mmCIF file of C-alpha atoms and ligand atoms in Angstrom:
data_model
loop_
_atom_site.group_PDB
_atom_site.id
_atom_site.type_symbol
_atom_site.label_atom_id
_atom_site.label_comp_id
_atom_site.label_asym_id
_atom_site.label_seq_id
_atom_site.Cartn_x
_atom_site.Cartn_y
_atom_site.Cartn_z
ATOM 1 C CA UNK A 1 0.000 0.000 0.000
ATOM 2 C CA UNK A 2 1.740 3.416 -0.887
ATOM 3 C CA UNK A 3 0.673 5.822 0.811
ATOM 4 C CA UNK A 4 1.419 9.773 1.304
ATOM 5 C CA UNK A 5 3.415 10.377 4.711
ATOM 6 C CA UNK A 6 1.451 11.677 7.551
ATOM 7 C CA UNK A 7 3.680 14.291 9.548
ATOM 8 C CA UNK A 8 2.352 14.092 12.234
ATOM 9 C CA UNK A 9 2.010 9.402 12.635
ATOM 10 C CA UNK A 10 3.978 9.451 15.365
ATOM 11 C CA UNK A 11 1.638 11.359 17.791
ATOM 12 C CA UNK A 12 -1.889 10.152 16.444
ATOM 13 C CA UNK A 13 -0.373 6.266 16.858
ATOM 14 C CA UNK A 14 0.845 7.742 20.554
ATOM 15 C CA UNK A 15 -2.660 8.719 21.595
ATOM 16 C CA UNK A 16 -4.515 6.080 20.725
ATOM 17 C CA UNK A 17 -6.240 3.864 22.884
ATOM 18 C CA UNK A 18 -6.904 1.200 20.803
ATOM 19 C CA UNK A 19 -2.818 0.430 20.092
ATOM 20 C CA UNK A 20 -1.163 -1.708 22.439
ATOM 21 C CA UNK A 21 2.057 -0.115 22.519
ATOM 22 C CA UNK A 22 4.407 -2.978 23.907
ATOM 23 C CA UNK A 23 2.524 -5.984 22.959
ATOM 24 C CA UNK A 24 5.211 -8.532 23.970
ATOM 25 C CA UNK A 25 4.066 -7.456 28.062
ATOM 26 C CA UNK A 26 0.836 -9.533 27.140
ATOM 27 C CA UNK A 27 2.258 -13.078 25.025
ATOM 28 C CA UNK A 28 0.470 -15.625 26.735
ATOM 29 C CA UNK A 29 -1.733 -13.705 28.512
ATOM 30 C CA UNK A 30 -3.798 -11.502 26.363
ATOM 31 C CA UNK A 31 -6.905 -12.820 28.368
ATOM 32 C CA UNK A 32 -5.466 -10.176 30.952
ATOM 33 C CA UNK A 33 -5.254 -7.224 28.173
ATOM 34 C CA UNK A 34 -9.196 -8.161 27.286
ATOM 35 C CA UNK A 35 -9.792 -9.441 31.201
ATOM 36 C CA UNK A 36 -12.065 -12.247 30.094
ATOM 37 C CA UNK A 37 -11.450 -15.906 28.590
ATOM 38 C CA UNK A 38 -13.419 -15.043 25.221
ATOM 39 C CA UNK A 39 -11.767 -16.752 22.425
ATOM 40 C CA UNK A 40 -9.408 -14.556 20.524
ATOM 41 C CA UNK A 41 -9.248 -13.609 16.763
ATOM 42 C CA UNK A 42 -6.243 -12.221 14.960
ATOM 43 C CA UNK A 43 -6.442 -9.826 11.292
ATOM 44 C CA UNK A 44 -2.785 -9.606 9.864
ATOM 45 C CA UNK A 45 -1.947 -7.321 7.678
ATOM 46 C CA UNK A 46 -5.618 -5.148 8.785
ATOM 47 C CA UNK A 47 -5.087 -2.364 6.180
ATOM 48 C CA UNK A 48 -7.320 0.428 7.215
ATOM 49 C CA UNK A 49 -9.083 -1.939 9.602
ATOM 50 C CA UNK A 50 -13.053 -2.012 8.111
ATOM 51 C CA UNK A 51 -13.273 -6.081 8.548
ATOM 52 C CA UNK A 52 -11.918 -5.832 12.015
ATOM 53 C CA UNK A 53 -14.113 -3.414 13.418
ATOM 54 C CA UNK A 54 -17.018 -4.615 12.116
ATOM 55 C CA UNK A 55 -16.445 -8.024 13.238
ATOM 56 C CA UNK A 56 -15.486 -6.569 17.034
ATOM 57 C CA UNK A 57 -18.721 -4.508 17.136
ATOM 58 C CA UNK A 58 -21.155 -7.652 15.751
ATOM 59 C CA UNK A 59 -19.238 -10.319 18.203
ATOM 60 C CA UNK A 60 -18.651 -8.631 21.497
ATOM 61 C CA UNK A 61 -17.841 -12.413 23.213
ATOM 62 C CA UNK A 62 -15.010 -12.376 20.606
ATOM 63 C CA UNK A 63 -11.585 -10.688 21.230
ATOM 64 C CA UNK A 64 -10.033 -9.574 18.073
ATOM 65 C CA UNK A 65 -6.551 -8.092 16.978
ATOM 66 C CA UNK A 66 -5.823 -6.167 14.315
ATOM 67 C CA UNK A 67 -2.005 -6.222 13.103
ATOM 68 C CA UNK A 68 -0.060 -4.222 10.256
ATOM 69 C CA UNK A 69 2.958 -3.454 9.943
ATOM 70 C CA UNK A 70 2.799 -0.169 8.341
ATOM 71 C CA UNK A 71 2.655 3.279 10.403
ATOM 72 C CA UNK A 72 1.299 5.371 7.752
ATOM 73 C CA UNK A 73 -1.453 3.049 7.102
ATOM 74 C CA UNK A 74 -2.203 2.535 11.276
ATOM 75 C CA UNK A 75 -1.993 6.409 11.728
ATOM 76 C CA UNK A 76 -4.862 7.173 9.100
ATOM 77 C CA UNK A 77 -7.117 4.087 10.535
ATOM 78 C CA UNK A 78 -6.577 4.782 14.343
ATOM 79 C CA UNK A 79 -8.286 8.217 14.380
ATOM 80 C CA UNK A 80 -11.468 6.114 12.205
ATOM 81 C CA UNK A 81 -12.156 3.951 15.088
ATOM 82 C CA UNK A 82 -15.070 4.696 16.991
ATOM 83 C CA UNK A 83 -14.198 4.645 20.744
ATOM 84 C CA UNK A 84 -15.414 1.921 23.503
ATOM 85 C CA UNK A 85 -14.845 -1.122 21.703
ATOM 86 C CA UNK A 86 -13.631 -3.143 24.803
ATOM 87 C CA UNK A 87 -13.175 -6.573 22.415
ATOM 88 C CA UNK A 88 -10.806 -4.779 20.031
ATOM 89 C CA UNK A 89 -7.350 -4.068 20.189
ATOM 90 C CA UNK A 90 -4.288 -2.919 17.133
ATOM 91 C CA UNK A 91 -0.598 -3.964 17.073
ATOM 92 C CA UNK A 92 2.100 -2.259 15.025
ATOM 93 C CA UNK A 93 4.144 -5.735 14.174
ATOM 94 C CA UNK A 94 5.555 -7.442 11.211
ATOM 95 C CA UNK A 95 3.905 -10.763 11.109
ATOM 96 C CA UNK A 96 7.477 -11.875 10.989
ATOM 97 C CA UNK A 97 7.839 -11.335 14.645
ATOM 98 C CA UNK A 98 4.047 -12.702 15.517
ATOM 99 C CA UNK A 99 5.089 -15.518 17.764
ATOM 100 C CA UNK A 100 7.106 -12.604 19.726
ATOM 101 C CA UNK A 101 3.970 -11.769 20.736
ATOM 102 C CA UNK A 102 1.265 -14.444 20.833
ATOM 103 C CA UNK A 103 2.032 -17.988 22.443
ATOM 104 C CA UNK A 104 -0.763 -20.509 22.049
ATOM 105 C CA UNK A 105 -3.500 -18.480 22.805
ATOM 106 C CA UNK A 106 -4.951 -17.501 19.187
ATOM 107 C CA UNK A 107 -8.027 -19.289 18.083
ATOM 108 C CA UNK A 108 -8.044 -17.995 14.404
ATOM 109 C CA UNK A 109 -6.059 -15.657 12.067
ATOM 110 C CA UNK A 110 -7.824 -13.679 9.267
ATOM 111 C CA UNK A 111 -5.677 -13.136 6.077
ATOM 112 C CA UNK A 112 -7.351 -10.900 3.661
ATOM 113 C CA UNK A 113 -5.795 -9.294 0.260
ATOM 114 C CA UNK A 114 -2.232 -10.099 1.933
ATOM 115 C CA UNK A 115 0.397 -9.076 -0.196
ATOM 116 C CA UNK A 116 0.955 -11.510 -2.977
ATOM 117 C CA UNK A 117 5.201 -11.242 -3.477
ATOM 118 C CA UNK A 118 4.409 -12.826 -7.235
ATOM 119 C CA UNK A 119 8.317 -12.973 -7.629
ATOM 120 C CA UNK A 120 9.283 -16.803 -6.961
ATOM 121 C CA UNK A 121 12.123 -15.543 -5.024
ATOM 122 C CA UNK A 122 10.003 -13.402 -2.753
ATOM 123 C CA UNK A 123 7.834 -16.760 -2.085
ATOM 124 C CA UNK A 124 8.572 -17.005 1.890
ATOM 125 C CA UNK A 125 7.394 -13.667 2.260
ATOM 126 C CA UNK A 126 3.963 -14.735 1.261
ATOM 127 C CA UNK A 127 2.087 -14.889 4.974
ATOM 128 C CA UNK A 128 0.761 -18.405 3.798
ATOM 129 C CA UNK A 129 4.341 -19.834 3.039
ATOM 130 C CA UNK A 130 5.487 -22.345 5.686
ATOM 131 C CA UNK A 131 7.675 -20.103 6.655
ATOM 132 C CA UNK A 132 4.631 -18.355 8.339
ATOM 133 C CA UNK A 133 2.766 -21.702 8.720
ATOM 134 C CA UNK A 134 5.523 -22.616 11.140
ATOM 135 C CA UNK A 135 4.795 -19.490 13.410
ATOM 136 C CA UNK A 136 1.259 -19.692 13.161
ATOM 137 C CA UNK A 137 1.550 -23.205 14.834
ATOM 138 C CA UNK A 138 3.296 -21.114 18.178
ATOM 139 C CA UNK A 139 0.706 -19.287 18.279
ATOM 140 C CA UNK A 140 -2.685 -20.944 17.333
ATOM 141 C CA UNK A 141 -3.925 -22.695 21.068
ATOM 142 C CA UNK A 142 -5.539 -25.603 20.072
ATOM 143 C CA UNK A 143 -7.339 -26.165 16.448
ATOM 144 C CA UNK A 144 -5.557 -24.094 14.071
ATOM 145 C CA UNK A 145 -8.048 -21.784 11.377
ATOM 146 C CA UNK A 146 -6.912 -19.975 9.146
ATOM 147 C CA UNK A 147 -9.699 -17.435 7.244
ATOM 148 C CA UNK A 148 -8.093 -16.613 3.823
ATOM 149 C CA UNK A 149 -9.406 -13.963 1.311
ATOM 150 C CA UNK A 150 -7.658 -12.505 -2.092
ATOM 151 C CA UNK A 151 -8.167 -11.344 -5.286
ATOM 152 C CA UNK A 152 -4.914 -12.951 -6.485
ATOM 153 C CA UNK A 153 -5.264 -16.293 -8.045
ATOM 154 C CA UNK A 154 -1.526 -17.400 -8.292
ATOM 155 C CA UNK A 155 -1.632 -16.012 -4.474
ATOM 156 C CA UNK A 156 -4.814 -18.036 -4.149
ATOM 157 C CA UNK A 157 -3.352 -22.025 -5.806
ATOM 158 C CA UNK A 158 -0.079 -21.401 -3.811
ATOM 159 C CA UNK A 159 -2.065 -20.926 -0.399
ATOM 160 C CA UNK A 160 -3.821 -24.193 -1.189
ATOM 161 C CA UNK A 161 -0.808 -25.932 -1.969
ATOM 162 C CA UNK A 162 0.982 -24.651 0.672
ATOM 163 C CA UNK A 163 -1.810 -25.300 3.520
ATOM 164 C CA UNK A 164 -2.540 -28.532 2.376
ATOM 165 C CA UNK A 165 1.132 -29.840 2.654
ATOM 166 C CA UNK A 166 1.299 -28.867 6.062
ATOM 167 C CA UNK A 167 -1.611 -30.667 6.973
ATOM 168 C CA UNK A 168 -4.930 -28.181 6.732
ATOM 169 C CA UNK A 169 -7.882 -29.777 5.451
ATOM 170 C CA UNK A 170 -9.724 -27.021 3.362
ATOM 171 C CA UNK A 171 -13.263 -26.162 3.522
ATOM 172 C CA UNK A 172 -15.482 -23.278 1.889
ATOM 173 C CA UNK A 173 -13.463 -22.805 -1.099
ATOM 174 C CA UNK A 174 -15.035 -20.394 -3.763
ATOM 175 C CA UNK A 175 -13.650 -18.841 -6.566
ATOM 176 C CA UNK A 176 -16.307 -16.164 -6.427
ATOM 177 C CA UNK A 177 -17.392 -15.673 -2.948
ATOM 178 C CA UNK A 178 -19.701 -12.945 -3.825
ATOM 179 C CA UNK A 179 -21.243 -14.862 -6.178
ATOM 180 C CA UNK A 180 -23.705 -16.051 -3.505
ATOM 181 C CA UNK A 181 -25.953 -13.405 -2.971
ATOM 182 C CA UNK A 182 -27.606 -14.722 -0.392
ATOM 183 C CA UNK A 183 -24.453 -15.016 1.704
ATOM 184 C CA UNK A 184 -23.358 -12.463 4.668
ATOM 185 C CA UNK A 185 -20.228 -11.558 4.089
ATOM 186 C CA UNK A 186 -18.188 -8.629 6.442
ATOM 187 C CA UNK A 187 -16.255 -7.230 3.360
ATOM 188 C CA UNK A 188 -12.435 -5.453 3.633
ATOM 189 C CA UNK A 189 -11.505 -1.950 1.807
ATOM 190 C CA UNK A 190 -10.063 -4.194 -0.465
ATOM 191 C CA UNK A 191 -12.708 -6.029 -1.736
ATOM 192 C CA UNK A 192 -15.057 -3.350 -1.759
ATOM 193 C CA UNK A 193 -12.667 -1.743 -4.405
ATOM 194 C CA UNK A 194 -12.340 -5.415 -6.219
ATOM 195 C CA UNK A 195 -16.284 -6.311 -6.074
ATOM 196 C CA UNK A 196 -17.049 -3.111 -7.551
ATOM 197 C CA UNK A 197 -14.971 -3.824 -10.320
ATOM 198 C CA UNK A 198 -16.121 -7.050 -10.929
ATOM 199 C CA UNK A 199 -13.554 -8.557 -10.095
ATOM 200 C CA UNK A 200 -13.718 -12.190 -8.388
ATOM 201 C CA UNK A 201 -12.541 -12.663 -4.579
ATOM 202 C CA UNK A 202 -10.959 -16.298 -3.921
ATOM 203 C CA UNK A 203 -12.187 -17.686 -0.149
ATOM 204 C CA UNK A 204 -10.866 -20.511 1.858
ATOM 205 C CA UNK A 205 -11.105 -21.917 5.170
ATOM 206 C CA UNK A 206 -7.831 -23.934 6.324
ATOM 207 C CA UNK A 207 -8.292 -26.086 8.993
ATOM 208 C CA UNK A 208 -5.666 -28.360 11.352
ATOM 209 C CA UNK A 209 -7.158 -30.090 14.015
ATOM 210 C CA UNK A 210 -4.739 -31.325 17.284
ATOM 211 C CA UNK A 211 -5.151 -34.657 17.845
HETATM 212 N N1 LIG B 1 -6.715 -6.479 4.860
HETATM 213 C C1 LIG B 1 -6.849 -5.141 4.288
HETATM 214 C C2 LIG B 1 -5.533 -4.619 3.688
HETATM 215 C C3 LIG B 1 -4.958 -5.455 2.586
HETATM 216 S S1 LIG B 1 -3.406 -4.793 1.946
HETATM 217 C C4 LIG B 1 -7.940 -5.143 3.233
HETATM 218 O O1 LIG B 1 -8.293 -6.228 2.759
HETATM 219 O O2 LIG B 1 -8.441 -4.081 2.883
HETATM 220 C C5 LIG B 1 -2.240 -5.740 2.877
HETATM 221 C C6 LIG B 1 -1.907 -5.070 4.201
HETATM 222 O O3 LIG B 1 -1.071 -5.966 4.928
HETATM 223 C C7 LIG B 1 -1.120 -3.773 4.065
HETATM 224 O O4 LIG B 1 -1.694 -2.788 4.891
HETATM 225 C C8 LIG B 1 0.294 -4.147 4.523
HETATM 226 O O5 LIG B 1 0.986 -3.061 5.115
HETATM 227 C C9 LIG B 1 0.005 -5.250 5.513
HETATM 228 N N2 LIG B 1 1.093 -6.223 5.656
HETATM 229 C C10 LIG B 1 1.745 -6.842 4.651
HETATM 230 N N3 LIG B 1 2.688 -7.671 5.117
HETATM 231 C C11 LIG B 1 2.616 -7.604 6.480
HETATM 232 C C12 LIG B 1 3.339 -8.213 7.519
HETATM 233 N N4 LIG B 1 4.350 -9.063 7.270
HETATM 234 N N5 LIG B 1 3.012 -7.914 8.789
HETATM 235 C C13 LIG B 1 2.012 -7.036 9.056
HETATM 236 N N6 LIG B 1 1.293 -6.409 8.099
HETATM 237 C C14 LIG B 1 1.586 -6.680 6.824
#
């Protein structure tokens, strides 16, 4: 996402109450941060944060977390955020660092319009690569989800491939999600833009059970 500096980031990402500003004092205990046991859901790479949100206001006995990496992009969706929304909290992180943060106490990570790194060499960058997978198994607590949406088909075939060698089982795959009219779906900017332009958006769910 390029995006025109914002002078004055630094101070808007300072005040807000939503961004947990040293978010390795809560791995393994976020249950403290949200002081209940409610499961907890994680958005990386959150953009300007519409699919988070919405999903903290419509499931209050869900915890979620919004992370991205990018201060420009946190500093223009902070301010957006309406205030008191106790189930919601942001993280400036690179996903690279995630299990820095988290240990075994995620329930399910949202990955939506993730960055797609088309260059083969760039292909452990991707946050579905097992490179990721690896960390995401630190951090998941029990069953592992993963929620995956994109507009990117080669992104789309390699998450398949790459989930179901590391043992996901894969469930609700469309290649045209909106297709469905009937369906309720909690869109991102991202798709908004896409959908409008008729362009189709690629869903899975990625499932590992523990045994
Ligand atoms: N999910 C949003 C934004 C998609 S763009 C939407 O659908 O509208 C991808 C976003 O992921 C960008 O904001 C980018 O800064 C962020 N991102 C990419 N790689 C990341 C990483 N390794 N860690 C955290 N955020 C990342």
């Amino acid at each position: 996402m390029r995006l025109r500096n914002l002078k004055n980031k630094e101070e808007i990402l300072e005040n807000s109450n939503y961004l947990v500003k040293i978010p390795s004092d809560f791995k393994g205990k976020w249950n403290k941060y949200f002081n209940n046991d409610n499961p907890i859901y994680i958005e990386i790479g959150m953009g300007f944060g519409k699919f988070i949100v919405e999903n903290a206001l419509k499931n209050p006995d869900i915890n979620y977390i919004g992370i991205e990496k990018l201060d420009n992009v946190l500093a223009r969706c902070l301010p957006r955020i309406p205030e008191g929304i106790d189930n919601l909290a942001i993280v400036r992180l690179n996903a690279l660092e995630i299990d820095e943060i988290f240990d075994k106490e995620i329930d399910r990570i949202f990955l939506n319009f993730s960055d797609p790194w088309p260059k083969k060499r760039h292909s452990m960058r991707r946050l579905t690569s097992v490179n990721f997978l690896e960390k995401y198994d630190k951090i998941f607590c029990k069953n592992k989800t993963i929620y995956m949406k994109t507009d990117n088909r080669d992104l789309f075939i390699f998450s398949l491939e790459s989930f179901s060698s590391y043992g996901y089982v894969l469930s609700d795959i469309s290649f045209d999600l909106h297709s469905d009219k009937e369906r309720e779906i909690i869109t991102t900017e991202y798709e908004d833009k896409f959908v409008k332009k008729g362009i189709p958006i690629y869903n899975v769910v990625a499932t590992k059970l523990s045994k």
